[in-house]
Coordinates of C-alpha atoms and ligand atoms in Angstrom, one line a residue:
M15 CA -0.4 -0.2 0.1
S16 CA 0.9 4.3 -0.7
D17 CA 1.3 6.1 2.4
K18 CA -0.4 8.7 -0.1
P19 CA -3.3 9.9 1.8
I20 CA -6.8 8.9 0.8
V21 CA -9.6 11.7 -0.7
L22 CA -12.4 11.2 0.1
M23 CA -14.0 14.5 0.0
P24 CA -12.5 18.3 -1.7
E25 CA -11.2 20.3 1.5
D26 CA -13.4 23.0 1.4
I27 CA -16.1 21.1 3.2
Q28 CA -16.5 21.9 6.6
R29 CA -17.2 18.8 8.8
I30 CA -18.1 19.1 12.7
M31 CA -18.1 15.0 14.2
G32 CA -19.6 13.2 17.9
K33 CA -21.1 15.9 21.2
D34 CA -19.3 19.2 18.9
A35 CA -22.2 18.8 16.2
Q36 CA -24.7 17.7 18.6
R37 CA -24.7 20.8 20.9
N38 CA -24.8 22.5 17.9
N39 CA -28.0 21.5 16.5
I40 CA -29.5 21.6 19.7
T41 CA -27.9 25.0 20.6
A42 CA -29.7 26.4 17.0
A43 CA -32.7 24.3 17.6
K44 CA -33.5 25.5 21.6
M45 CA -32.2 29.8 20.3
I46 CA -35.5 28.6 17.2
S47 CA -38.0 28.4 20.0
E48 CA -37.1 30.6 22.3
I49 CA -37.6 32.5 19.7
V50 CA -41.2 31.9 19.0
K51 CA -41.6 31.4 23.5
T52 CA -42.3 35.1 24.3
T53 CA -45.3 34.9 21.6
L54 CA -47.0 32.0 23.2
G55 CA -50.9 32.1 25.3
P56 CA -53.6 34.9 25.9
K57 CA -50.4 37.6 26.6
G58 CA -47.5 36.8 24.2
M59 CA -46.4 39.7 23.2
D60 CA -46.5 40.2 19.1
K61 CA -43.3 40.8 17.3
M62 CA -42.1 42.4 14.1
L63 CA -40.5 41.8 11.5
V64 CA -39.1 43.8 8.7
S65 CA -38.5 41.8 4.9
P66 CA -35.4 43.3 2.9
T67 CA -37.7 45.8 1.4
N68 CA -38.5 46.6 4.2
D69 CA -42.4 45.5 3.8
I70 CA -43.8 45.0 8.2
V71 CA -45.2 42.2 9.4
I72 CA -46.8 42.6 13.0
T73 CA -47.2 39.1 14.1
N74 CA -47.9 36.8 17.0
D75 CA -48.0 33.3 14.4
G76 CA -44.9 31.0 15.2
A77 CA -44.9 29.5 11.6
T78 CA -45.2 33.3 10.2
I79 CA -42.6 34.7 11.8
L80 CA -40.7 31.4 12.0
K81 CA -41.2 32.2 7.5
E82 CA -39.9 35.3 7.4
M83 CA -36.8 35.0 9.1
Q84 CA -34.8 33.7 7.1
I85 CA -33.5 31.1 8.9
E86 CA -30.2 29.6 7.8
H87 CA -29.3 26.8 10.5
P88 CA -29.8 23.3 9.3
A89 CA -31.4 21.8 12.1
A90 CA -33.6 25.2 12.8
K91 CA -34.7 24.9 10.0
M92 CA -35.8 22.2 10.9
M93 CA -37.6 23.7 13.4
V94 CA -39.3 25.2 11.7
E95 CA -40.4 22.4 9.4
I96 CA -42.4 21.5 12.6
A97 CA -44.3 25.1 12.6
K98 CA -45.1 24.6 8.7
T99 CA -46.4 20.7 9.2
Q100 CA -48.3 21.7 12.3
E101 CA -49.8 25.1 10.3
I102 CA -50.6 22.0 6.7
E103 CA -52.0 19.1 9.3
V104 CA -54.2 20.9 11.5
G105 CA -53.9 24.9 11.5
D106 CA -52.3 26.4 15.2
G107 CA -50.6 24.9 18.3
T108 CA -47.5 25.7 15.7
T109 CA -45.4 28.0 19.2
S110 CA -46.5 25.6 21.6
A111 CA -45.1 22.6 18.9
V112 CA -41.5 24.5 18.2
M113 CA -41.9 24.7 22.4
I114 CA -42.2 21.2 23.2
A115 CA -39.4 20.4 20.2
G116 CA -37.1 22.7 21.5
K117 CA -37.9 21.6 25.6
L118 CA -37.3 18.1 24.5
L119 CA -33.7 19.1 23.4
D120 CA -33.2 21.9 26.5
N121 CA -33.9 18.9 28.3
A122 CA -32.2 15.8 26.2
E123 CA -28.9 18.3 26.9
K124 CA -28.4 17.3 30.8
L125 CA -29.0 13.4 30.2
L126 CA -26.5 14.0 27.5
D127 CA -24.6 15.2 30.6
K128 CA -24.7 12.3 32.5
K129 CA -23.3 10.5 29.9
I130 CA -26.3 9.1 28.4
H131 CA -26.8 7.7 24.8
P132 CA -28.1 10.1 22.8
T133 CA -30.1 6.3 20.9
V134 CA -31.7 6.1 25.1
I135 CA -32.6 9.2 25.6
V136 CA -34.4 8.5 21.9
K137 CA -35.7 5.0 22.4
G138 CA -37.2 7.0 26.1
Y139 CA -38.7 10.3 24.2
R140 CA -40.3 7.5 21.1
L141 CA -41.6 5.7 24.3
A142 CA -42.8 8.7 26.6
C143 CA -44.2 10.5 22.9
E144 CA -46.6 6.8 21.8
K145 CA -47.4 6.3 25.9
A146 CA -48.7 10.5 25.8
Q147 CA -50.7 10.1 22.2
E148 CA -52.8 6.4 24.6
I149 CA -53.0 9.2 26.9
L150 CA -54.4 12.4 25.5
K151 CA -57.5 9.5 23.9
E152 CA -58.2 9.0 28.1
I153 CA -58.4 12.5 28.4
S154 CA -60.0 13.5 25.7
I155 CA -63.5 14.9 25.6
K156 CA -66.0 13.4 23.2
I157 CA -68.4 16.8 21.9
P158 CA -71.5 17.0 20.2
I159 CA -70.6 18.9 16.6
E160 CA -74.0 20.3 16.4
N161 CA -73.3 22.0 18.6
N162 CA -72.1 25.5 17.7
E163 CA -70.9 26.2 21.7
Y164 CA -68.0 24.3 22.2
L165 CA -67.3 25.2 18.4
R166 CA -67.3 28.5 18.8
Q167 CA -65.0 28.1 22.4
I168 CA -62.6 26.4 20.3
A169 CA -62.3 29.4 17.8
M170 CA -62.0 31.6 20.3
T171 CA -59.5 29.6 21.9
A172 CA -58.3 29.9 19.1
M173 CA -58.6 33.4 18.8
T174 CA -57.7 34.8 22.9
G175 CA -55.1 37.4 22.7
K176 CA -54.6 37.4 18.5
G177 CA -54.3 40.9 16.6
A178 CA -59.0 40.4 16.8
E179 CA -59.5 40.0 20.8
D180 CA -61.4 42.4 20.3
S181 CA -64.1 41.5 17.8
K182 CA -64.2 37.2 19.0
E183 CA -67.2 37.0 19.7
K184 CA -68.2 38.1 16.1
L185 CA -65.1 36.2 13.8
S186 CA -66.0 32.5 16.2
D187 CA -70.3 32.9 15.8
I188 CA -68.4 33.8 11.6
I189 CA -66.4 31.0 11.7
V190 CA -68.3 28.4 13.0
E191 CA -71.7 29.3 10.7
A192 CA -68.6 29.1 8.0
I193 CA -67.9 26.1 9.3
Q194 CA -70.8 24.0 9.7
Q195 CA -72.5 25.3 6.3
L196 CA -70.4 23.5 4.3
R197 CA -69.4 20.9 6.5
D198 CA -69.9 17.4 5.2
N199 CA -70.9 15.2 7.9
L200 CA -67.1 15.7 9.8
K201 CA -64.8 16.8 6.9
V202 CA -65.4 20.0 6.1
D203 CA -62.2 21.7 2.7
L204 CA -61.3 24.8 4.9
N205 CA -60.4 25.9 0.6
D206 CA -63.7 26.9 0.2
I207 CA -63.9 28.7 1.9
K208 CA -62.7 32.7 0.6
I209 CA -60.9 35.0 2.8
E210 CA -61.1 39.4 0.9
K211 CA -59.3 41.8 3.1
I212 CA -60.8 45.1 2.6
K213 CA -59.0 47.8 4.8
G214 CA -61.7 49.8 6.0
E215 CA -64.2 50.8 9.3
G216 CA -63.7 47.9 12.1
I217 CA -63.0 44.3 12.2
G218 CA -66.0 44.2 13.9
D219 CA -67.7 45.3 10.3
T220 CA -66.3 41.5 9.2
Q221 CA -68.7 39.7 8.3
L222 CA -70.0 36.2 6.8
I223 CA -71.4 35.9 2.3
S224 CA -73.0 33.2 1.2
G225 CA -71.1 33.7 -2.3
V226 CA -67.5 35.0 -3.4
V227 CA -66.4 38.7 -3.6
F228 CA -64.0 38.9 -5.6
D229 CA -61.5 42.6 -6.2
K230 CA -63.0 42.7 -10.6
E231 CA -65.2 45.7 -11.6
K232 CA -67.9 45.4 -14.7
T233 CA -66.5 45.4 -17.7
S234 CA -68.4 48.2 -18.8
Y235 CA -70.1 51.2 -17.2
D236 CA -72.5 51.1 -18.7
M237 CA -73.5 47.4 -17.7
P238 CA -76.3 47.1 -14.4
S239 CA -74.2 47.4 -11.3
V240 CA -76.5 45.1 -9.1
V241 CA -78.4 42.2 -10.4
D242 CA -81.0 40.7 -8.6
N243 CA -82.3 36.5 -8.9
A244 CA -78.6 36.8 -11.1
R245 CA -78.4 33.6 -13.6
I246 CA -74.5 33.6 -13.9
A247 CA -73.1 32.3 -16.2
L248 CA -68.7 31.2 -15.8
I249 CA -67.3 31.2 -19.0
D250 CA -63.6 30.1 -19.6
F251 CA -62.9 31.3 -22.8
P252 CA -61.6 34.6 -23.8
I253 CA -65.1 37.4 -25.5
E254 CA -62.7 38.5 -28.2
I255 CA -61.6 39.1 -32.0
K256 CA -58.5 35.9 -31.6
S257 CA -55.9 37.0 -31.6
P258 CA -53.5 34.2 -33.7
D259 CA -51.2 32.8 -31.9
I260 CA -48.1 32.3 -35.0
K261 CA -47.6 35.3 -36.7
T262 CA -50.8 35.5 -39.5
E263 CA -50.6 37.7 -42.1
V264 CA -53.8 38.3 -43.8
S265 CA -53.1 40.3 -46.8
I266 CA -56.6 42.7 -48.3
S267 CA -56.0 44.7 -51.2
S268 CA -58.9 47.1 -51.1
P269 CA -60.7 48.6 -47.7
Q270 CA -64.2 46.4 -49.4
Q271 CA -62.4 43.8 -48.2
L272 CA -61.4 45.4 -44.9
Q273 CA -64.8 45.9 -44.3
S274 CA -65.8 43.1 -44.7
F275 CA -63.2 41.4 -42.5
I276 CA -64.0 43.6 -39.8
L277 CA -67.3 42.7 -39.9
Q278 CA -65.9 39.1 -40.0
E279 CA -64.4 39.6 -36.9
E280 CA -67.0 41.5 -35.0
N281 CA -71.1 39.4 -36.3
S282 CA -68.3 36.2 -34.7
I283 CA -68.4 38.1 -30.8
K284 CA -71.6 39.2 -32.0
E285 CA -72.6 36.0 -31.7
M286 CA -71.4 35.0 -28.7
V287 CA -73.0 37.1 -26.7
Q288 CA -76.3 36.3 -29.2
S289 CA -75.4 32.3 -27.1
I290 CA -75.0 34.7 -24.0
K291 CA -78.0 36.0 -23.7
D292 CA -80.7 32.6 -25.1
S293 CA -79.0 31.5 -22.0
G294 CA -81.0 33.4 -19.7
A295 CA -77.9 33.7 -18.0
N296 CA -78.0 37.6 -16.6
V297 CA -75.0 38.2 -15.2
I298 CA -71.0 36.5 -16.6
F299 CA -68.2 36.0 -15.0
C300 CA -65.3 35.2 -17.6
Q301 CA -61.7 34.3 -17.0
K302 CA -60.3 35.1 -20.8
G303 CA -60.8 38.3 -21.2
I304 CA -63.8 40.2 -22.7
D305 CA -63.2 42.7 -25.4
D306 CA -64.9 46.6 -25.9
F307 CA -67.1 45.6 -28.0
A308 CA -68.1 42.1 -26.9
S309 CA -69.0 44.3 -23.7
F310 CA -70.2 47.0 -25.3
L311 CA -72.9 44.2 -26.3
L312 CA -73.6 42.7 -23.2
A313 CA -74.1 46.0 -21.6
K314 CA -77.2 47.2 -24.8
S315 CA -78.6 43.1 -23.1
R316 CA -78.3 44.7 -19.6
I317 CA -75.8 42.5 -18.5
Y318 CA -73.5 42.3 -16.1
A319 CA -69.7 41.0 -16.7
C320 CA -66.1 40.4 -15.8
R321 CA -63.3 39.4 -17.2
R322 CA -59.8 37.5 -16.3
V323 CA -61.5 36.2 -13.4
S324 CA -58.7 33.7 -11.5
R325 CA -59.5 30.4 -11.4
S326 CA -59.4 29.8 -7.4
D327 CA -62.5 32.6 -7.9
M328 CA -64.1 30.6 -10.8
E329 CA -64.3 27.7 -8.6
K330 CA -64.9 28.6 -5.7
L331 CA -68.0 30.5 -8.2
S332 CA -68.7 27.2 -8.9
K333 CA -68.8 25.6 -5.9
A334 CA -71.5 28.9 -4.2
T335 CA -73.9 29.7 -6.9
G336 CA -73.6 25.8 -9.2
A337 CA -73.2 27.0 -12.3
K338 CA -71.1 25.2 -14.9
I339 CA -67.7 26.2 -16.0
I340 CA -68.1 26.4 -20.0
N341 CA -65.7 26.1 -22.8
N342 CA -67.3 26.1 -25.5
L343 CA -70.3 29.2 -26.0
N344 CA -72.4 26.4 -27.3
D345 CA -72.3 24.8 -25.2
L346 CA -73.7 26.9 -23.2
T347 CA -77.5 26.2 -22.0
E348 CA -79.8 27.5 -19.1
F349 CA -78.7 24.3 -16.6
D350 CA -75.8 25.6 -16.8
L351 CA -76.1 28.7 -15.4
G352 CA -75.8 29.0 -11.3
E353 CA -78.1 31.7 -9.4
A354 CA -77.2 34.1 -6.7
G355 CA -79.6 36.0 -5.0
V356 CA -77.4 39.4 -6.0
V357 CA -74.7 41.2 -8.1
E358 CA -72.9 44.0 -7.7
Q359 CA -69.8 45.9 -7.7
I360 CA -69.9 48.2 -4.9
K361 CA -67.3 50.8 -4.5
T362 CA -64.9 50.7 -0.5
G363 CA -62.5 53.0 -1.2
E364 CA -60.5 53.0 -4.2
D365 CA -61.4 48.5 -4.9
K366 CA -64.3 48.9 -7.5
L367 CA -65.7 44.4 -5.8
T368 CA -67.7 42.6 -7.3
Y369 CA -70.2 41.0 -4.3
V370 CA -72.0 37.4 -5.5
R371 CA -74.0 36.9 -3.1
G372 CA -77.7 35.6 -1.4
C373 CA -76.4 31.8 -3.2
R374 CA -79.4 29.9 -1.4
N375 CA -77.4 26.2 -1.2
P376 CA -73.9 27.0 -0.9
K377 CA -71.4 24.8 -1.8
A378 CA -67.9 27.7 -1.1
L379 CA -68.8 30.8 1.2
T380 CA -66.0 34.5 2.3
I381 CA -65.0 36.1 4.6
L382 CA -64.8 39.3 4.0
I383 CA -62.3 40.6 7.4
R384 CA -62.3 44.9 7.5
G385 CA -60.0 46.8 9.4
G386 CA -57.9 49.9 9.4
T387 CA -54.4 48.5 8.3
D388 CA -53.1 45.8 6.3
H389 CA -51.4 44.9 8.8
I390 CA -54.9 45.0 11.1
L391 CA -55.6 42.6 8.3
D392 CA -53.6 40.5 7.6
E393 CA -53.3 39.5 11.0
V394 CA -56.9 39.4 12.2
E395 CA -57.2 36.8 9.1
R396 CA -53.6 35.0 10.8
A397 CA -56.5 34.7 13.7
I398 CA -59.7 33.5 12.0
A399 CA -57.4 30.9 10.3
D400 CA -56.4 29.6 13.4
G401 CA -60.0 29.6 14.6
L402 CA -61.6 27.7 11.2
G403 CA -58.2 25.7 11.9
D404 CA -58.8 24.6 15.4
V405 CA -63.1 23.8 15.3
S406 CA -62.7 22.1 11.4
C407 CA -59.8 19.8 13.6
A408 CA -61.7 19.8 16.0
L409 CA -64.7 18.2 14.0
K410 CA -63.0 15.3 12.6
N411 CA -63.3 13.1 15.9
G412 CA -65.0 15.1 17.8
L413 CA -62.4 14.9 20.6
I414 CA -61.5 18.7 22.9
V415 CA -58.9 18.7 26.4
P416 CA -58.7 22.0 28.7
G417 CA -56.6 24.6 27.4
G418 CA -54.3 26.6 29.7
G419 CA -51.6 24.3 30.2
A420 CA -54.3 21.7 31.8
V421 CA -53.4 19.0 29.6
E422 CA -49.3 19.3 29.4
I423 CA -50.1 18.9 33.8
E424 CA -52.1 15.9 34.0
L425 CA -50.7 14.1 30.7
S426 CA -47.1 15.2 32.4
K427 CA -48.2 13.9 35.7
R428 CA -49.3 10.5 34.0
L429 CA -46.1 10.2 31.8
R430 CA -43.7 10.7 35.2
N431 CA -46.4 7.3 36.5
F432 CA -45.4 5.0 33.7
G433 CA -41.8 6.0 33.5
Q434 CA -41.6 4.7 37.2
S435 CA -41.9 0.9 35.0
L436 CA -39.1 1.7 32.6
S437 CA -35.8 1.1 33.0
G438 CA -33.0 3.6 35.1
R439 CA -31.8 5.6 32.4
E440 CA -35.2 4.7 29.7
Q441 CA -36.9 6.3 32.7
L442 CA -35.1 9.4 32.9
A443 CA -35.3 9.8 28.5
V444 CA -39.2 9.2 29.2
E445 CA -39.1 11.7 32.8
E446 CA -37.4 14.5 31.4
F447 CA -40.4 14.2 28.6
A448 CA -43.1 14.8 30.9
S449 CA -41.1 17.6 31.8
A450 CA -40.5 19.7 29.0
L451 CA -44.8 19.2 28.5
E452 CA -44.9 22.0 31.9
F453 CA -42.4 24.1 29.5
I454 CA -46.4 25.3 27.9
P455 CA -47.3 26.1 31.3
I456 CA -44.7 28.2 32.3
T457 CA -44.7 29.9 29.6
L458 CA -48.2 31.6 29.7
A459 CA -47.8 31.9 33.2
E460 CA -44.5 33.9 32.8
N461 CA -46.5 35.7 29.2
A462 CA -48.3 37.0 32.2
G463 CA -46.1 38.1 34.1
I464 CA -47.6 35.7 36.8
D465 CA -44.8 33.7 38.5
P466 CA -44.3 30.4 36.5
I467 CA -42.6 28.3 39.0
D468 CA -45.3 29.1 41.9
T469 CA -48.2 28.5 39.1
L470 CA -46.7 24.8 37.9
T471 CA -46.5 23.8 42.0
E472 CA -50.1 24.4 42.9
L473 CA -51.5 23.1 39.0
K474 CA -49.1 20.3 40.1
S475 CA -50.6 20.0 43.8
R476 CA -53.8 20.8 42.1
H477 CA -53.5 17.8 39.2
D478 CA -52.6 14.9 41.6
S479 CA -54.5 15.5 43.9
G480 CA -57.2 14.6 41.2
E481 CA -58.5 18.0 39.3
R482 CA -57.6 16.7 35.4
N483 CA -58.8 19.8 34.2
A484 CA -57.1 22.6 36.8
G485 CA -55.3 25.3 34.4
L486 CA -54.5 28.6 33.8
N487 CA -57.4 31.0 33.4
L488 CA -55.9 33.8 31.9
F489 CA -58.5 36.1 31.7
E490 CA -58.4 36.8 35.3
N491 CA -55.4 35.0 35.9
K492 CA -56.7 31.9 38.4
I493 CA -55.6 28.5 38.6
V494 CA -59.2 27.3 37.8
D495 CA -61.4 24.5 35.7
V496 CA -60.1 24.9 32.4
L497 CA -63.3 23.0 30.9
E498 CA -65.5 25.3 33.3
S499 CA -64.8 28.7 31.8
K500 CA -65.0 27.4 28.6
I501 CA -61.0 27.6 27.4
I502 CA -60.8 24.4 25.2
E503 CA -59.0 23.3 22.5
P504 CA -58.9 20.5 19.7
S505 CA -57.4 16.6 21.1
K506 CA -55.0 16.8 17.6
I507 CA -53.8 20.2 18.2
K508 CA -51.9 18.8 21.1
S509 CA -51.5 15.3 19.4
Q510 CA -49.7 16.7 16.4
A511 CA -47.5 18.5 18.3
I512 CA -46.5 16.3 20.3
S513 CA -45.7 13.8 18.4
S514 CA -44.2 16.4 15.6
A515 CA -42.0 17.5 18.2
T516 CA -40.7 14.2 19.2
E517 CA -40.0 13.6 15.9
V518 CA -37.9 16.4 15.2
A519 CA -36.3 16.0 18.7
T520 CA -35.2 13.1 17.9
M521 CA -33.8 13.0 14.9
I522 CA -31.9 16.2 15.6
L523 CA -30.8 14.1 18.6
R524 CA -29.6 11.6 16.1
I525 CA -26.8 13.3 14.5
D526 CA -23.4 13.2 15.4
D527 CA -22.2 14.4 12.1
V528 CA -22.6 17.4 9.9
I529 CA -20.9 17.4 6.4
A530 CA -21.6 21.0 5.1
S531 CA -20.2 21.2 1.1
K532 CA -22.4 24.2 1.1
P533 CA -20.0 27.4 1.0
D534 CA -19.9 30.2 2.2
K535 CA -23.1 32.5 1.5
K536 CA -21.6 35.8 0.4
G537 CA -19.2 34.0 -1.7
R538 CA -16.1 35.1 1.0
M539 CA -13.6 32.9 3.1
N540 CA -11.9 33.8 6.9
F541 CA -9.4 32.1 7.9
E542 CA -11.2 28.9 8.4
G543 CA -11.6 28.1 5.2
T544 CA -15.1 28.5 3.3
R545 CA -17.2 27.3 6.4
P546 CA -21.0 27.6 6.3
D547 CA -21.3 31.0 9.3
Y548 CA -23.8 28.5 11.0
M549 CA -21.4 26.4 11.8
S550 CA -19.3 29.1 13.5
G551 CA -20.2 30.5 16.9
L552 CA -22.4 28.5 18.1
E553 CA -20.3 25.2 19.6
Ligands
LIG611 P1 -49.9 27.8 19.0 O1 -49.3 28.6 18.2 O2 -49.3 27.1 20.2 O3 -51.3 27.8 19.5 P2 -50.5 30.8 21.2 O4 -50.5 31.7 21.2 O5 -52.6 30.2 20.0 O6 -49.2 29.6 20.7 O7 -51.0 30.0 22.6 C1 -52.0 28.6 22.7 C2 -52.3 28.6 24.0 O8 -52.9 29.2 24.8 C3 -53.2 27.2 24.1 O9 -52.1 26.8 25.4 C4 -53.7 27.3 25.5 O10 -54.5 26.3 25.5 C5 -53.2 29.3 25.6 N1 -54.8 29.5 26.6 C6 -55.3 30.8 25.3 N2 -56.2 30.9 25.6 C7 -56.0 30.6 26.9 C8 -56.8 30.9 28.3 N3 -58.0 31.8 28.0 N4 -56.1 30.8 29.6 C9 -54.8 31.1 29.9 N5 -54.5 30.1 28.5 C10 -55.2 30.0 26.8
LIG612 MG1 -53.6 29.1 18.9

């Protein structure tokens, strides 16, 4: 064998291994959890995020904060992923999920210090997670989903402390009404709820529209602004003089020929408008263009028309009014038309919007949010999205748990009991898992300016004496039966948060080697070589 060194990787590849890799990843993950922690719960604070282009986002929503921050570190990015998964899967509980993951790693570090091998910690955490899911099933409470009162309370708990706080009762009514109208037994597709935001008036003027509102105006001033008993055609076909796709040359040698060419084109538009009229439609929404001549003819026939309506609005319009989307005007018959009580153009501020409302049995609805500024509108939208997510999530299995930290304390207590049945080292891991869940009530108290240690002690002792619904009521800053105070959350939010937090924490714990081939973002060499920024400073 020769003495030549074996070269596996290019020189500028950076590696950190063993303990360094673990500590570096854990520290980064903990930092993410520290960032979102102050926003947890009804007394959580907001964050202002300023983008490189000076766009400002003010929010209390964990997923939004992490999305807007440009996180670089790979382990930190994994934490951001939990927030995303939580948002997609259940629509709320993002801050809690990230915080639990951070705390699981924080506590794992203590075990690593005691020379407990990561695989033992991983095993203990997995056992604890499985057990937690079991316990969660046991302690969840079944609610009758026809009962709007429960659903309203779930929506209210979701929105407490968000930008929409003052109007949360009204917004909860809207959320529950929307979901009850659209639900197909236990399922509801939240894509069927359109959220439209209009600046002006106050949050309390937010409305639920049984139909669709979209920001398109009628194509001609001469069209009617209001059409009662609307019969609506949805057309995915341009109503305009065809512009050939390929460069075409039309040679015309006399004024007569030009005249007849134009006439021919005009006739085809006339025919199209005639067939719309014949179908009995008095409103058309077109996904493609409608030219001026067509608009003129439509206006003459007292037909209201909008052009270039987005595909997603067309689909919602179809669901709301029952109209079929037609892509050939020859096919249009009265059976393809949809109905709405009224279609009208309303001017709010500088915008003109088309309202399609009073649909009889709409399968799509619009929540029209009002508020003073764009920032308020956005934050109210996020609060409503949380409310919608929570209520639709509660529908899925009809199970709820008490909020305000009650469920976390009960889980933690029962997990500790479970741990005692395990061998020494795994028991330690299960105990750390149990104590990680306590991070939620501790932080709820901390964010509200209440003593976290006293709170935790009292919560624990009340749970020990059998009060399984004892939690923090932050309306009164007291420990009470939170079920009675109607602070309730869907059980699925908690089970998802715990399982994705465990997945990420265990995944990060199992890494003992980071091999980074990514060059410094700025292409800069520091004296350690091309070590990426995120790898330095933390170890
Ligand atoms: P997440 O992104 O995890 O949903 P939130 O900021 O929405 O974070 O906070 C959710 C937490 O706030 C839950 O643990 C919930 O039980 C708690 N919570 C909501 N309303 C109250 C209340 N009135 N009193 C105490 N805790 C509450
Ligand atoms: Mg929430």
